[in-house]
């Protein structure tokens, strides 16, 4: 635990604005402004259901990738995509 080997980072809520967007080969979704904290329910109701699903349904083949962020690995989010 030498001080020179420790990197401090902020782990609490940070002030600011979160935006979400999706990029494909030849298109992109409109940016979505997330007010407050992004949790799994917010991710479904404000991003995935109104923006991601219609966007992906516009392709013959599509692959949805996520980054294992906490809202993306919650059971409710995973079941949303399975359904």
PDB file of C-alpha atoms in Angstrom:
ATOM      1  CA  UNK A   1       0.000   0.000   0.000  1.00  0.00           C
ATOM      2  CA  UNK A   2       2.728   2.453  -0.900  1.00  0.00           C
ATOM      3  CA  UNK A   3       1.238   5.838  -1.609  1.00  0.00           C
ATOM      4  CA  UNK A   4       3.090   5.963  -4.945  1.00  0.00           C
ATOM      5  CA  UNK A   5       1.338   2.723  -6.020  1.00  0.00           C
ATOM      6  CA  UNK A   6      -2.218   3.694  -5.028  1.00  0.00           C
ATOM      7  CA  UNK A   7      -4.546   5.463  -7.422  1.00  0.00           C
ATOM      8  CA  UNK A   8      -7.411   7.223  -5.707  1.00  0.00           C
ATOM      9  CA  UNK A   9     -10.706   7.431  -7.532  1.00  0.00           C
ATOM     10  CA  UNK A  10     -14.086   8.897  -6.824  1.00  0.00           C
ATOM     11  CA  UNK A  11     -16.706   6.177  -6.354  1.00  0.00           C
ATOM     12  CA  UNK A  12     -19.720   8.172  -5.195  1.00  0.00           C
ATOM     13  CA  UNK A  13     -22.322  10.006  -7.223  1.00  0.00           C
ATOM     14  CA  UNK A  14     -20.775  12.596  -9.486  1.00  0.00           C
ATOM     15  CA  UNK A  15     -22.533  15.746 -10.632  1.00  0.00           C
ATOM     16  CA  UNK A  16     -23.103  16.088 -14.338  1.00  0.00           C
ATOM     17  CA  UNK A  17     -25.209  14.931 -17.228  1.00  0.00           C
ATOM     18  CA  UNK A  18     -25.217  11.452 -18.691  1.00  0.00           C
ATOM     19  CA  UNK A  19     -25.990  10.896 -22.346  1.00  0.00           C
ATOM     20  CA  UNK A  20     -26.442   7.614 -24.124  1.00  0.00           C
ATOM     21  CA  UNK A  21     -26.162   6.843 -27.831  1.00  0.00           C
ATOM     22  CA  UNK A  22     -25.720   3.866 -30.138  1.00  0.00           C
ATOM     23  CA  UNK A  23     -23.570   3.754 -33.235  1.00  0.00           C
ATOM     24  CA  UNK A  24     -23.856   1.301 -36.119  1.00  0.00           C
ATOM     25  CA  UNK A  25     -21.930   0.968 -39.364  1.00  0.00           C
ATOM     26  CA  UNK A  26     -24.020   3.466 -41.321  1.00  0.00           C
ATOM     27  CA  UNK A  27     -26.367   4.974 -38.759  1.00  0.00           C
ATOM     28  CA  UNK A  28     -26.792   6.030 -35.164  1.00  0.00           C
ATOM     29  CA  UNK A  29     -29.536   6.607 -32.644  1.00  0.00           C
ATOM     30  CA  UNK A  30     -30.434  10.047 -31.357  1.00  0.00           C
ATOM     31  CA  UNK A  31     -28.674  10.868 -28.090  1.00  0.00           C
ATOM     32  CA  UNK A  32     -30.712  10.191 -24.959  1.00  0.00           C
ATOM     33  CA  UNK A  33     -30.217  12.447 -21.940  1.00  0.00           C
ATOM     34  CA  UNK A  34     -30.386  10.529 -18.673  1.00  0.00           C
ATOM     35  CA  UNK A  35     -31.536  12.656 -15.747  1.00  0.00           C
ATOM     36  CA  UNK A  36     -30.266  11.347 -12.451  1.00  0.00           C
ATOM     37  CA  UNK A  37     -28.754   7.941 -11.862  1.00  0.00           C
ATOM     38  CA  UNK A  38     -28.889   5.246 -14.518  1.00  0.00           C
ATOM     39  CA  UNK A  39     -30.275   2.055 -13.010  1.00  0.00           C
ATOM     40  CA  UNK A  40     -31.642  -1.035 -14.759  1.00  0.00           C
ATOM     41  CA  UNK A  41     -35.272   0.155 -14.761  1.00  0.00           C
ATOM     42  CA  UNK A  42     -34.283   3.563 -16.157  1.00  0.00           C
ATOM     43  CA  UNK A  43     -32.123   1.849 -18.762  1.00  0.00           C
ATOM     44  CA  UNK A  44     -35.139  -0.184 -19.919  1.00  0.00           C
ATOM     45  CA  UNK A  45     -37.796   2.541 -19.813  1.00  0.00           C
ATOM     46  CA  UNK A  46     -35.770   5.468 -21.182  1.00  0.00           C
ATOM     47  CA  UNK A  47     -33.230   3.825 -23.484  1.00  0.00           C
ATOM     48  CA  UNK A  48     -33.740   0.173 -24.425  1.00  0.00           C
ATOM     49  CA  UNK A  49     -37.495   0.016 -25.010  1.00  0.00           C
ATOM     50  CA  UNK A  50     -38.039   3.341 -26.834  1.00  0.00           C
ATOM     51  CA  UNK A  51     -34.669   3.635 -28.641  1.00  0.00           C
ATOM     52  CA  UNK A  52     -32.576   0.442 -28.806  1.00  0.00           C
ATOM     53  CA  UNK A  53     -35.249  -2.084 -29.815  1.00  0.00           C
ATOM     54  CA  UNK A  54     -36.694   0.009 -32.680  1.00  0.00           C
ATOM     55  CA  UNK A  55     -33.153   0.735 -33.871  1.00  0.00           C
ATOM     56  CA  UNK A  56     -32.123  -2.935 -33.842  1.00  0.00           C
ATOM     57  CA  UNK A  57     -35.365  -4.040 -35.513  1.00  0.00           C
ATOM     58  CA  UNK A  58     -34.390  -1.923 -38.523  1.00  0.00           C
ATOM     59  CA  UNK A  59     -31.598  -4.381 -39.374  1.00  0.00           C
ATOM     60  CA  UNK A  60     -31.809  -7.858 -40.900  1.00  0.00           C
ATOM     61  CA  UNK A  61     -29.097  -9.030 -38.538  1.00  0.00           C
ATOM     62  CA  UNK A  62     -27.964  -7.149 -35.471  1.00  0.00           C
ATOM     63  CA  UNK A  63     -25.780  -7.896 -32.501  1.00  0.00           C
ATOM     64  CA  UNK A  64     -26.413  -6.107 -29.227  1.00  0.00           C
ATOM     65  CA  UNK A  65     -23.260  -5.609 -27.176  1.00  0.00           C
ATOM     66  CA  UNK A  66     -23.185  -4.255 -23.672  1.00  0.00           C
ATOM     67  CA  UNK A  67     -20.288  -3.354 -21.416  1.00  0.00           C
ATOM     68  CA  UNK A  68     -21.215  -5.270 -18.228  1.00  0.00           C
ATOM     69  CA  UNK A  69     -22.121  -2.053 -16.418  1.00  0.00           C
ATOM     70  CA  UNK A  70     -24.260  -2.748 -13.350  1.00  0.00           C
ATOM     71  CA  UNK A  71     -27.563  -1.692 -14.975  1.00  0.00           C
ATOM     72  CA  UNK A  72     -26.825  -4.008 -17.942  1.00  0.00           C
ATOM     73  CA  UNK A  73     -26.191  -7.135 -15.891  1.00  0.00           C
ATOM     74  CA  UNK A  74     -29.209  -6.817 -13.595  1.00  0.00           C
ATOM     75  CA  UNK A  75     -31.705  -9.676 -13.934  1.00  0.00           C
ATOM     76  CA  UNK A  76     -34.546  -7.358 -14.949  1.00  0.00           C
ATOM     77  CA  UNK A  77     -32.467  -5.918 -17.814  1.00  0.00           C
ATOM     78  CA  UNK A  78     -31.329  -9.348 -19.019  1.00  0.00           C
ATOM     79  CA  UNK A  79     -34.921 -10.684 -18.909  1.00  0.00           C
ATOM     80  CA  UNK A  80     -36.096  -7.654 -20.895  1.00  0.00           C
ATOM     81  CA  UNK A  81     -33.810  -8.611 -23.765  1.00  0.00           C
ATOM     82  CA  UNK A  82     -34.645 -12.304 -23.540  1.00  0.00           C
ATOM     83  CA  UNK A  83     -38.361 -11.466 -23.792  1.00  0.00           C
TER      84      UNK A  83
END
